[in-house]
Amino acid sequence: RKEVEQDPGPFNVPEGATVAFNCTYSNSASQSFFWYRQDCRKEPKLLMSVYSSGNEDGRFTAQLNRASQYISLLIRDSKLSDSATYLCAVTPRWGKLQFGAGTQVVVTP
Amino acid sequence: AAGVIQSPRHLIKEKRETATLKCYPIPRHDTVYWYQQGPGQDPQFLISFYEKMQSDKGSIPDRFSAQQFSDYHSELNMSSLELGDSALYFCASSLGQGRGYSNQPQHFGDGTRLSIL
């Protein structure tokens, strides 16, 4: 069982709609949490860090639930350009990232 | 803004050959990480360096070695290449984990696509 689990999707989302998905992690000592976006065969690009109080960056909102050990990402007013694989990443104490397998989002016209 | 630079972008090798991948971190970043991403897989951590010292080790084969130089660039040396080494190799950099900056995000380079024939 992977230490970081994600629903692989795909989530098919009409343009303009809202989509949300979660990521669960098994290591309760995990320190830091991130969402990355990866387009096909390209590098992971940092979307946002996830803070304990939750945080928002434009149309993107991230939440952290330490008690239940999951993080979430919500995308509002989806754009065609939001189509990508969204990777959840978790760090234990010393910085290496443990990734989930990714959630594929497909935004359709 | 300057990003992480990796070279080469593409590399084709035959079995049992050697390869060297290079990574130049974002200026002022002193920590470098290497990841391997196979087809349809998520990136897997290989090894990391902080201030030129190895700081953590993941699923890196014994055939691979890496180091970080005085200018903070890093090289991943791969020997006795196998077909299963075909993958995307990403380098990422961040600010000093050794100072406890464990919440500093890592920024990735474009990657090196390694193909073993």
XYZ file of C-alpha atoms in Angstrom:
226
model
C 0.000 0.000 0.000
C 1.382 3.382 -0.988
C 2.041 5.913 1.746
C 0.255 8.581 -0.242
C -2.973 7.610 -1.988
C -5.004 9.472 -4.586
C -8.062 8.680 -6.670
C -6.576 8.326 -10.157
C -9.705 9.645 -11.884
C -10.166 10.775 -14.532
C -12.436 13.516 -13.289
C -14.288 14.810 -16.340
C -15.324 18.377 -15.582
C -17.352 20.760 -17.753
C -15.671 24.083 -18.310
C -16.728 26.520 -15.586
C -17.615 23.824 -13.088
C -16.008 23.046 -9.738
C -14.038 19.893 -9.025
C -12.531 18.670 -5.789
C -10.468 15.661 -4.859
C -8.531 14.340 -1.907
C -5.244 12.731 -1.064
C -4.649 10.584 2.009
C -1.295 9.970 3.682
C -0.334 7.272 6.155
C 2.614 8.840 8.008
C 1.192 10.893 10.855
C 4.608 12.534 11.314
C 4.445 14.153 7.874
C 5.497 17.769 8.044
C 4.701 19.520 4.810
C 2.137 19.147 2.088
C 1.991 20.315 -1.490
C -0.026 20.074 -4.651
C 1.876 19.801 -7.927
C 0.498 19.795 -11.414
C 2.051 17.616 -14.101
C 1.292 17.790 -17.786
C 2.004 14.770 -19.927
C 5.686 13.775 -19.684
C 6.695 17.144 -18.290
C 8.085 18.183 -14.938
C 5.891 18.540 -11.841
C 5.105 22.202 -11.327
C 4.333 23.511 -7.874
C 0.714 24.545 -7.675
C 0.570 25.427 -4.012
C 1.772 24.555 -0.554
C -0.934 23.419 1.857
C -1.104 25.084 5.238
C -2.857 23.917 8.385
C -5.411 26.682 8.215
C -6.160 26.036 4.567
C -5.196 28.410 1.817
C -6.438 29.795 -1.436
C -4.675 30.915 -4.581
C -7.061 32.350 -7.114
C -9.409 29.583 -8.235
C -7.561 26.940 -6.226
C -8.250 26.109 -2.580
C -6.283 23.598 -0.532
C -7.223 22.146 2.835
C -5.346 19.980 5.320
C -7.017 17.671 7.823
C -4.331 16.304 10.113
C -6.768 14.327 12.266
C -7.995 12.312 9.297
C -4.673 12.565 7.443
C -5.823 13.947 4.153
C -5.402 17.020 2.023
C -7.796 18.298 -0.577
C -7.730 20.493 -3.655
C -10.709 22.355 -5.035
C -10.680 24.039 -8.423
C -13.408 26.587 -9.119
C -14.500 27.888 -12.521
C -12.477 25.205 -14.315
C -10.606 26.222 -17.458
C -9.584 23.995 -20.337
C -5.987 24.711 -19.338
C -6.603 23.088 -15.945
C -6.566 19.674 -17.656
C -3.587 17.881 -16.131
C -2.567 15.336 -13.546
C -2.527 16.719 -10.020
C 0.069 15.175 -7.765
C -0.220 15.289 -4.019
C 3.175 15.430 -2.287
C 4.020 14.922 1.360
C 7.328 15.338 3.171
C 8.509 13.588 6.276
C 11.059 15.439 8.362
C 13.963 15.638 5.937
C 12.434 17.063 2.827
C 12.152 14.246 0.314
C 8.786 14.295 -1.405
C 6.530 11.277 -1.379
C 4.071 11.549 -4.227
C 0.681 10.083 -4.784
C 0.006 8.438 -8.123
C -1.835 11.555 -9.280
C -5.427 12.500 -10.074
C -6.205 13.163 -13.714
C -8.532 16.059 -14.435
C -10.031 16.553 -17.887
C -11.900 19.801 -18.460
C -14.279 19.614 -21.402
C -15.787 22.468 -23.443
C 13.002 33.940 -12.692
C 15.778 31.391 -13.064
C 14.683 27.799 -12.785
C 16.356 24.460 -12.259
C 18.393 23.531 -15.313
C 19.022 19.953 -16.287
C 21.136 18.525 -19.045
C 20.907 16.757 -21.327
C 17.189 16.873 -22.121
C 17.315 13.542 -23.920
C 19.831 10.728 -23.732
C 19.952 7.435 -25.540
C 22.270 4.725 -24.283
C 22.746 1.022 -24.729
C 22.729 -1.609 -22.009
C 25.830 -1.697 -19.816
C 26.868 1.821 -20.818
C 27.280 4.717 -18.414
C 25.518 8.066 -18.254
C 25.933 11.329 -16.372
C 23.055 13.688 -15.756
C 23.621 17.253 -14.607
C 21.510 19.611 -12.541
C 21.962 23.307 -11.814
C 19.701 24.453 -8.969
C 17.878 27.745 -8.642
C 20.362 30.400 -7.448
C 20.688 30.449 -3.631
C 19.100 27.011 -3.320
C 21.496 24.747 -1.426
C 19.534 21.506 -1.492
C 19.187 19.255 -4.504
C 16.988 16.193 -4.940
C 16.927 13.548 -7.663
C 13.780 11.680 -8.674
C 13.094 8.924 -11.188
C 9.735 8.688 -12.948
C 8.995 5.562 -14.948
C 6.181 5.369 -17.528
C 2.814 5.718 -15.807
C 4.467 6.071 -12.397
C 4.778 8.894 -9.928
C 8.240 10.347 -9.255
C 10.312 8.220 -6.888
C 12.943 9.842 -4.671
C 16.508 8.702 -5.318
C 18.885 10.863 -3.306
C 19.373 14.379 -1.950
C 22.201 16.693 -0.993
C 22.413 19.643 1.345
C 25.507 21.837 1.362
C 27.431 19.262 -0.676
C 26.709 16.430 1.762
C 24.323 13.574 1.100
C 21.293 14.258 3.240
C 18.944 11.403 2.404
C 18.843 8.308 0.282
C 15.879 6.614 -1.298
C 15.497 3.829 -3.812
C 18.729 4.538 -5.653
C 20.446 1.445 -7.120
C 24.031 0.755 -6.100
C 24.968 1.246 -9.769
C 24.085 4.920 -9.409
C 26.018 7.554 -7.526
C 25.648 11.281 -7.165
C 27.369 14.279 -5.711
C 26.898 17.980 -5.185
C 29.731 20.323 -6.053
C 30.980 23.550 -4.494
C 28.829 25.622 -6.876
C 25.809 23.534 -5.718
C 25.270 21.851 -9.029
C 24.780 18.109 -8.859
C 25.550 15.154 -11.093
C 23.917 11.746 -11.159
C 26.248 9.047 -12.459
C 24.684 5.861 -13.742
C 26.665 2.759 -14.672
C 25.888 -0.682 -16.089
C 22.666 0.709 -17.493
C 19.714 -1.659 -17.733
C 16.546 -1.516 -19.796
C 14.589 -0.773 -16.614
C 16.538 2.445 -16.117
C 14.620 4.016 -18.993
C 12.711 6.835 -17.331
C 12.433 10.552 -16.791
C 14.984 11.798 -14.282
C 14.068 14.997 -12.487
C 16.204 17.207 -10.351
C 14.578 19.555 -7.857
C 16.025 22.240 -5.625
C 14.929 24.056 -2.505
C 16.254 26.160 0.323
C 18.212 24.481 3.081
C 16.489 21.585 4.712
C 19.343 21.446 7.148
C 18.159 24.678 8.678
C 14.831 23.041 9.341
C 13.189 24.584 6.306
C 11.303 21.369 5.700
C 8.287 23.295 4.503
C 10.174 24.828 1.625
C 8.715 23.666 -1.657
C 10.856 21.932 -4.223
C 11.067 23.258 -7.743
C 11.682 20.825 -10.546
C 13.767 21.018 -13.679
C 12.501 19.953 -17.084
C 14.000 16.513 -16.610
C 16.242 14.230 -18.615
C 14.541 11.555 -20.661
C 16.822 8.516 -20.613
C 16.190 5.714 -23.070
C 18.120 2.452 -22.879
C 18.228 0.388 -26.056
